[in-house]
XYZ file of C-alpha atoms in Angstrom:
554
model
C 120.846 74.754 45.913
C 124.288 75.361 44.944
C 125.617 72.289 43.023
C 125.478 69.221 44.642
C 126.379 68.342 48.415
C 128.520 65.658 47.160
C 129.036 64.149 43.753
C 126.699 61.101 42.795
C 129.326 59.264 40.734
C 133.118 59.155 40.450
C 133.329 62.339 38.335
C 132.772 64.734 41.390
C 134.056 68.090 40.358
C 137.098 69.336 42.292
C 136.594 73.050 41.498
C 136.804 75.210 44.402
C 134.476 77.644 42.884
C 130.770 77.110 43.730
C 128.181 78.980 41.531
C 125.366 80.252 43.350
C 121.939 79.231 42.223
C 118.287 79.911 43.517
C 117.275 77.300 46.236
C 114.695 74.876 44.801
C 111.947 74.601 47.153
C 110.171 71.771 45.455
C 113.479 69.626 46.847
C 112.118 69.659 50.588
C 109.234 67.631 52.067
C 106.086 69.643 53.150
C 103.103 68.993 55.214
C 102.819 65.605 56.617
C 105.833 64.380 54.979
C 107.957 66.933 56.507
C 106.533 66.145 60.175
C 106.840 62.346 59.645
C 110.210 62.538 58.182
C 111.524 64.963 60.772
C 110.304 62.738 63.655
C 111.648 59.646 61.856
C 115.112 61.158 61.595
C 115.349 62.703 64.931
C 114.111 59.482 66.601
C 116.548 57.511 64.788
C 119.312 60.203 66.101
C 117.940 59.983 69.647
C 118.095 56.046 69.572
C 121.736 55.900 68.287
C 122.895 58.423 70.860
C 120.984 56.752 73.664
C 123.248 53.623 73.088
C 126.310 55.457 74.283
C 124.642 56.786 77.535
C 121.993 54.089 78.439
C 124.743 51.381 79.304
C 126.603 53.813 81.603
C 124.422 53.053 84.636
C 124.090 49.571 83.721
C 127.570 48.512 83.111
C 128.187 47.196 86.626
C 125.158 44.959 86.310
C 125.847 43.778 82.810
C 129.563 42.927 83.542
C 128.759 41.401 86.809
C 126.076 39.236 85.153
C 128.556 38.275 82.410
C 131.682 38.093 84.448
C 133.681 40.715 82.396
C 134.130 43.799 84.760
C 137.925 44.091 83.225
C 136.161 44.649 79.824
C 133.809 47.399 80.939
C 135.388 49.957 78.648
C 135.003 47.543 75.472
C 131.273 47.467 75.890
C 131.339 51.120 74.926
C 134.638 51.621 72.835
C 133.834 48.325 70.864
C 130.748 50.377 69.528
C 132.432 53.761 69.102
C 135.314 52.302 67.303
C 133.211 50.850 64.375
C 131.116 53.759 64.725
C 134.010 55.911 64.013
C 135.295 53.861 61.402
C 132.277 53.424 58.890
C 130.766 56.864 59.132
C 132.532 57.833 55.968
C 131.475 54.775 54.179
C 127.742 54.936 54.778
C 127.804 58.924 53.831
C 129.415 58.142 50.508
C 127.066 55.247 49.757
C 124.045 57.724 50.287
C 125.683 59.766 47.569
C 125.247 56.640 45.172
C 121.777 55.376 46.012
C 120.394 58.328 47.849
C 119.727 59.350 51.371
C 116.612 57.226 52.073
C 117.681 54.036 51.157
C 120.894 54.442 52.905
C 119.487 55.599 56.060
C 116.742 52.763 56.267
C 119.786 50.255 55.723
C 121.638 51.670 58.538
C 118.758 51.751 60.704
C 117.893 48.262 60.051
C 121.452 47.082 60.752
C 121.383 49.198 64.067
C 118.243 47.406 65.254
C 119.254 43.783 64.068
C 122.288 44.009 66.286
C 120.478 45.828 69.262
C 118.520 42.316 69.189
C 121.864 40.295 68.982
C 123.340 42.438 72.107
C 120.065 41.706 74.084
C 120.364 38.018 73.440
C 124.024 37.703 74.207
C 125.073 35.078 76.771
C 128.902 36.189 77.276
C 130.816 39.346 77.502
C 132.781 38.456 74.323
C 129.502 37.703 72.237
C 128.189 41.152 73.543
C 131.383 43.118 72.498
C 131.082 41.691 68.923
C 127.365 42.454 68.675
C 128.077 46.082 70.180
C 130.778 46.508 67.178
C 128.333 45.410 64.479
C 125.669 47.739 66.202
C 128.314 50.468 65.921
C 128.424 50.020 62.189
C 124.889 50.433 61.771
C 124.772 53.408 64.169
C 127.836 54.819 61.979
C 125.482 55.235 59.220
C 122.430 56.570 61.211
C 124.361 59.253 62.995
C 125.776 61.345 59.922
C 123.064 60.524 57.765
C 120.635 62.202 60.111
C 122.504 65.336 60.528
C 123.013 65.279 56.693
C 119.327 65.012 55.975
C 118.688 67.791 58.652
C 120.903 69.897 56.547
C 118.535 69.244 53.517
C 115.194 69.008 55.068
C 114.424 72.809 54.720
C 115.501 75.994 52.974
C 118.473 77.731 54.504
C 117.092 80.180 56.952
C 115.187 77.373 58.750
C 118.672 75.329 59.275
C 119.148 76.692 62.751
C 115.848 75.468 63.793
C 116.620 71.986 62.733
C 119.974 72.365 64.186
C 118.396 73.073 67.619
C 116.393 69.893 67.116
C 119.566 67.918 66.109
C 121.553 69.037 69.242
C 118.288 68.585 71.308
C 117.904 64.853 70.124
C 121.648 64.330 71.103
C 121.361 65.917 74.585
C 118.001 64.253 75.381
C 119.742 60.917 74.922
C 122.445 61.933 77.231
C 119.924 63.059 79.660
C 117.580 59.914 79.449
C 120.190 57.100 78.836
C 121.439 57.047 82.507
C 118.045 56.907 84.014
C 116.539 54.411 81.479
C 119.725 52.193 82.047
C 119.572 52.669 86.007
C 115.729 51.485 85.722
C 116.538 48.328 83.756
C 119.577 47.368 85.624
C 117.988 47.736 89.073
C 115.360 45.254 87.969
C 118.077 42.889 86.534
C 116.787 43.462 83.160
C 119.820 44.692 81.409
C 118.885 43.043 78.003
C 116.189 45.749 77.754
C 119.019 48.403 77.403
C 119.265 46.992 74.081
C 115.850 45.872 73.376
C 114.561 49.313 74.079
C 115.485 50.324 70.724
C 113.420 47.893 68.680
C 109.685 49.195 68.882
C 110.717 52.957 68.572
C 113.227 52.162 65.950
C 110.807 50.160 63.841
C 108.378 53.122 64.154
C 110.908 55.635 62.947
C 111.897 53.051 60.004
C 108.293 52.867 58.896
C 107.810 56.683 59.119
C 111.023 57.157 56.621
C 109.429 54.481 54.495
C 106.016 56.050 54.153
C 106.974 59.848 54.281
C 110.577 60.583 53.193
C 110.693 61.723 49.713
C 112.535 59.146 47.249
C 114.315 62.164 45.715
C 115.580 63.783 48.986
C 118.064 66.700 48.972
C 120.202 67.091 45.995
C 121.248 63.341 45.689
C 119.177 61.577 43.172
C 117.887 58.221 44.351
C 119.505 55.351 42.243
C 119.069 51.608 42.275
C 121.027 49.608 44.737
C 122.601 47.735 41.704
C 124.852 51.088 41.557
C 126.563 49.463 44.662
C 127.756 46.503 42.575
C 131.680 46.086 43.228
C 133.754 47.696 40.533
C 136.814 49.834 40.550
C 134.755 53.105 40.286
C 132.872 52.180 43.412
C 135.945 51.139 45.141
C 137.466 54.660 44.336
C 134.309 56.528 45.325
C 133.960 54.746 48.829
C 137.812 55.163 49.162
C 137.856 51.722 50.554
C 141.608 51.924 51.184
C 141.372 55.010 53.419
C 138.599 53.497 55.394
C 140.755 50.325 56.151
C 143.560 52.275 57.308
C 141.287 54.626 59.508
C 139.721 51.602 61.138
C 143.026 49.847 61.729
C 144.558 52.868 63.282
C 141.423 53.346 65.566
C 141.079 49.827 66.646
C 144.898 49.211 67.252
C 145.142 52.319 69.472
C 141.850 51.464 71.140
C 143.188 47.798 71.712
C 146.442 48.911 73.417
C 144.773 51.538 75.687
C 142.159 49.001 76.759
C 144.377 46.038 77.215
C 147.614 47.124 78.527
C 147.736 46.708 82.307
C 145.236 43.755 81.890
C 146.377 41.323 79.149
C 149.952 42.912 78.909
C 152.290 45.492 80.448
C 152.937 48.767 78.857
C 156.666 47.685 78.517
C 155.847 44.461 76.502
C 156.501 43.725 73.042
C 152.793 43.363 72.423
C 151.948 46.919 73.674
C 154.932 48.590 71.916
C 153.907 46.631 68.757
C 150.326 47.676 68.704
C 151.400 51.318 69.258
C 153.695 51.493 66.287
C 151.277 49.454 63.961
C 148.840 52.245 64.996
C 151.143 54.959 64.278
C 151.983 53.430 60.977
C 148.466 52.984 60.178
C 147.421 56.811 60.744
C 150.625 57.646 58.709
C 149.701 55.519 55.552
C 145.936 56.705 56.142
C 146.815 60.529 55.814
C 149.592 59.794 53.302
C 146.902 57.768 51.105
C 144.384 60.705 51.448
C 147.160 63.212 50.406
C 148.229 61.217 47.428
C 144.502 60.186 45.954
C 143.394 63.866 46.454
C 144.956 64.830 43.229
C 143.126 62.261 41.193
C 139.570 63.120 40.000
C 138.332 59.621 40.010
C 138.993 59.258 43.732
C 137.027 60.762 46.425
C 138.961 60.697 49.776
C 137.275 60.636 52.993
C 139.468 63.418 54.245
C 140.163 65.785 51.527
C 143.495 67.545 51.733
C 141.756 70.954 51.318
C 140.376 70.450 54.954
C 143.799 70.802 56.247
C 144.069 74.456 54.762
C 140.625 75.234 56.072
C 141.727 76.777 59.471
C 138.263 77.139 61.029
C 137.439 73.606 59.928
C 140.375 71.955 61.636
C 139.813 73.760 64.635
C 136.492 72.483 64.918
C 137.591 68.937 64.363
C 140.255 69.155 66.946
C 137.707 70.703 69.336
C 134.986 68.020 68.717
C 137.643 65.369 69.295
C 139.037 66.736 72.751
C 135.433 67.604 74.147
C 134.287 64.051 73.231
C 137.120 62.455 75.720
C 135.841 63.891 78.991
C 132.104 63.812 78.120
C 131.925 60.134 77.920
C 134.180 59.635 80.837
C 131.940 61.601 83.101
C 128.870 59.628 81.971
C 130.597 56.171 82.581
C 132.797 56.708 85.362
C 130.925 59.258 87.617
C 127.868 56.817 87.463
C 130.210 54.145 88.298
C 131.518 56.193 91.237
C 128.162 56.657 92.619
C 127.628 52.780 92.568
C 130.917 51.640 94.075
C 131.659 54.295 96.372
C 128.299 55.891 97.196
C 126.659 52.494 97.165
C 123.566 53.875 95.210
C 121.466 51.731 92.818
C 121.838 52.023 89.138
C 118.458 54.159 89.121
C 119.789 56.403 91.770
C 123.267 56.941 90.068
C 121.458 58.013 86.689
C 119.308 60.327 88.760
C 122.360 61.757 90.213
C 123.929 62.425 86.725
C 120.863 64.599 86.099
C 122.846 67.976 86.807
C 125.269 66.909 84.033
C 123.131 65.564 81.316
C 120.230 67.844 81.840
C 122.273 71.033 81.649
C 123.823 69.548 78.558
C 120.235 69.113 76.935
C 119.261 72.649 78.063
C 122.309 74.425 76.894
C 122.503 72.907 73.917
C 119.059 74.257 72.877
C 119.779 77.806 74.336
C 122.862 78.072 72.233
C 121.472 77.115 69.141
C 118.736 79.590 69.472
C 121.107 82.190 70.472
C 123.182 81.785 67.258
C 120.133 82.379 65.084
C 118.288 85.034 67.054
C 121.296 86.923 68.603
C 123.637 86.329 65.346
C 126.351 85.577 67.997
C 129.349 84.096 66.198
C 130.034 80.565 66.724
C 133.832 80.891 67.829
C 132.619 83.249 70.884
C 129.965 80.729 72.328
C 132.308 77.700 71.806
C 135.234 79.733 73.415
C 132.978 80.522 76.472
C 131.461 76.824 76.649
C 135.098 75.482 76.423
C 136.090 77.568 79.409
C 133.216 76.246 81.341
C 133.649 72.714 80.346
C 137.413 72.919 81.574
C 136.410 74.485 84.813
C 133.686 71.783 85.312
C 136.333 68.814 84.802
C 138.859 70.337 86.965
C 136.386 70.789 89.672
C 135.143 67.170 89.412
C 138.699 66.077 89.889
C 138.647 67.715 93.403
C 135.674 65.430 94.710
C 136.724 63.872 98.076
C 137.894 60.327 97.953
C 136.128 59.370 101.084
C 132.843 60.338 102.842
C 129.553 61.220 101.094
C 129.287 62.875 97.664
C 129.394 66.621 98.420
C 126.637 69.055 97.375
C 129.056 71.137 95.545
C 129.617 68.133 93.342
C 126.432 68.684 91.581
C 127.510 72.310 90.817
C 130.510 70.890 89.323
C 128.190 68.629 86.934
C 126.320 71.652 86.049
C 129.403 73.593 84.762
C 130.687 70.549 83.021
C 127.496 69.553 81.390
C 126.726 73.067 80.300
C 129.886 73.608 78.825
C 130.142 70.429 76.759
C 126.463 70.884 75.729
C 127.000 74.062 74.132
C 130.071 72.853 72.321
C 128.371 69.792 70.805
C 125.246 71.799 69.679
C 127.188 74.545 68.177
C 129.903 72.418 66.173
C 126.948 70.420 64.744
C 125.108 73.472 63.687
C 128.296 75.482 62.590
C 129.395 72.583 59.829
C 127.347 73.761 56.828
C 128.449 77.468 57.511
C 132.096 76.581 57.725
C 132.791 74.163 54.814
C 132.105 74.140 51.091
C 128.884 72.713 49.925
C 130.737 69.942 47.919
C 132.267 68.767 51.224
C 128.963 68.808 53.388
C 128.401 64.977 53.333
C 132.224 64.214 54.115
C 132.353 66.823 56.630
C 129.109 65.841 58.472
C 130.734 62.468 58.753
C 134.137 63.837 59.927
C 132.836 66.097 62.823
C 131.136 63.073 64.491
C 133.876 60.667 63.856
C 136.187 63.057 65.619
C 133.932 63.409 68.629
C 133.197 59.619 68.917
C 136.861 58.907 68.333
C 137.810 61.223 71.219
C 135.108 59.591 73.514
C 136.451 55.931 72.670
C 140.011 57.116 73.418
C 139.017 59.011 76.558
C 137.122 55.780 77.880
C 140.241 53.585 77.029
C 142.619 55.784 78.858
C 140.138 56.164 81.868
C 139.659 52.272 81.935
C 143.396 51.801 81.719
C 143.943 54.149 84.648
C 141.316 52.407 86.842
C 142.624 48.853 85.934
C 146.462 49.868 86.214
C 145.867 51.142 89.868
C 143.645 48.175 90.819
C 146.363 45.549 89.723
C 149.417 47.740 91.179
C 148.125 48.842 94.220
C 146.384 45.652 95.367
C 148.456 43.035 94.160
C 150.227 42.869 97.603
C 147.225 42.559 99.667
C 145.081 40.466 97.565
C 145.525 37.214 96.482
C 145.789 36.389 92.398
C 142.434 34.610 92.609
C 140.668 37.586 94.410
C 142.079 40.189 92.372
C 141.043 38.299 89.082
C 137.520 37.795 90.422
C 137.264 41.585 91.517
C 138.368 42.583 87.776
C 135.538 40.230 86.609
C 132.738 41.115 89.020
C 132.660 44.049 91.472
C 130.019 42.235 93.452
C 133.135 40.468 95.091
C 133.439 43.650 97.102
C 130.618 42.754 99.427
C 132.478 39.441 100.123
C 135.756 40.882 101.386
C 136.765 41.686 105.173
C 136.025 45.133 105.991
C 139.590 46.388 106.399
C 140.285 44.947 102.950
C 137.239 46.176 101.458
C 138.035 49.889 102.658
C 141.528 49.501 100.989
C 140.040 48.424 97.661
C 137.303 51.305 97.896
C 140.042 53.755 98.394
C 141.884 52.617 95.249
C 138.836 52.909 93.369
C 138.434 56.557 94.633
C 142.051 57.382 93.778
C 141.237 56.045 90.360
C 138.193 58.224 89.588
C 140.356 61.164 90.728
C 142.950 60.380 88.276
C 140.563 59.823 85.555
C 139.137 63.341 85.821
C 142.678 64.868 86.275
C 143.880 63.273 82.982
C 140.508 64.494 81.266
C 141.335 68.395 82.381
C 144.020 68.302 79.796
C 141.619 67.089 76.952
C 139.135 69.816 77.963
C 141.701 72.558 78.140
C 142.830 71.915 74.488
C 139.385 73.042 73.437
C 140.321 76.638 74.245
C 143.296 77.239 71.875
C 141.506 74.806 69.280
C 138.391 76.723 68.873
C 140.132 80.086 68.350
C 141.207 78.783 64.864
C 137.915 79.613 63.980
C 138.508 83.392 64.413
C 138.705 85.665 61.655
C 140.217 88.880 60.919
C 137.317 91.512 61.118
C 134.423 89.052 60.479
C 133.258 85.654 62.093
C 131.192 82.481 60.921
C 127.697 83.087 62.118
C 124.354 81.629 61.456
C 122.379 84.375 59.480
C 118.693 84.602 59.258
C 118.656 85.032 55.383
C 118.737 82.870 52.269
C 122.294 83.502 51.391
C 124.194 80.341 50.216
C 125.954 78.384 52.866
C 129.490 77.469 51.871
C 130.325 80.298 54.110
C 133.866 81.181 52.887
C 131.575 84.053 52.205
C 129.064 83.735 54.942
C 130.218 86.005 57.601
C 129.264 88.981 59.852
C 131.075 91.940 60.305
C 131.874 92.917 63.915
């Protein structure tokens, strides 16, 4: 390969010129090692992504059991917040001690706190364990993506890119169904225990088969992580802290406004101000340290001058918002309004999740075989996604779920599935080789940050509507119990129950209406990938991948 994917010490080269060198075939696993390594990394990727969707159809059961319906969003956003904040740390650690040790460590942490989630006896304990589970997942996800980029020679990358997208999409497809089955039998703890056996098998495969010297990053003893100033600079701890602060403060105000405090309160305003200040300091810090060779920023300034890359980051962020909202709140709508069981709700999500799975695979193959530029496929998918979300916002607020609604799911699922798959595939073709480790973390950070913010906004809409529209017709005790446990609905008088259900229905409509704006932003943002005369494309040859040069003339 051409140089290192990222520096393995604090003396990383900052030269923008990358020398091309023949790709060393001996760097890649072969035979049974290749098979076992691939199974191990893709099983890890599947399980981490499963944790986002498997809880969607079991949330009502979980929150009813633990009396925390008003904290529904936190069960997912707590996971996604730490998931977002720690990705860059894990990828940088892998640049120091090697991919294998780091990926195994992240897997072990993810599995340990999966066990903790299943053993939780209160909603707050569950949220805390979910947050630590997210830290482990934050390592597994980008490291698997990075290992997939390094598992085989360049011409084979689109094939493994298809496996990557397929793993993500399959998790989205099977998660709601598995969660529904477990919740229906009141065994929600197995939503988290389900990770343990396949996760342990994946770790064992990686221990046995994954080469010690994987990719272009040499394996080093764990003693290289001994705290010192060079390590502090290499990991960019300051940047990571300000990034996490900005994320958590913003998620907190979006989740808790209208529940613990009003939007006009000093608490809400203070949290918003502190979040804004944290984001400003984060970008200012990244800009300042970028000029010092001893520092390795988690968001290099040169990213801002790569127009195509910025377009990809924005597109993945805004596509993540409606993606998670549909999986979580459409499943909730099926259970609250249509009186479906958790399993039935998961089955009725299949048009959305299954089409996301299929379209991801088809799009990845089309990129390779048809040499179709990324931007054209993402543009088409963005339009499809936006139309699907807009149509979902027109679902009737009374009566049975219409047959057309499943068609709307197909449109939205197809669009977001293609977008996710192609954006993951396109990373090594758009960024420089030296930025591949950082970029693989950034693209996923943006998607999960978008997902966390989308869910927080949707949760705030729902809770705000319930509190403002029902405060005059329900006692404070009744409203409090409703916000703790939706099972209270069955104890209400028929007329009051109908009114509450109408408020829920209005809330679901408003949630999807809010997501139209996010989906629509994908259209102009993906156009930033357009180039004059040539476009980024997955080429079936052995050319080098930092694709400032890897284009196809049209």
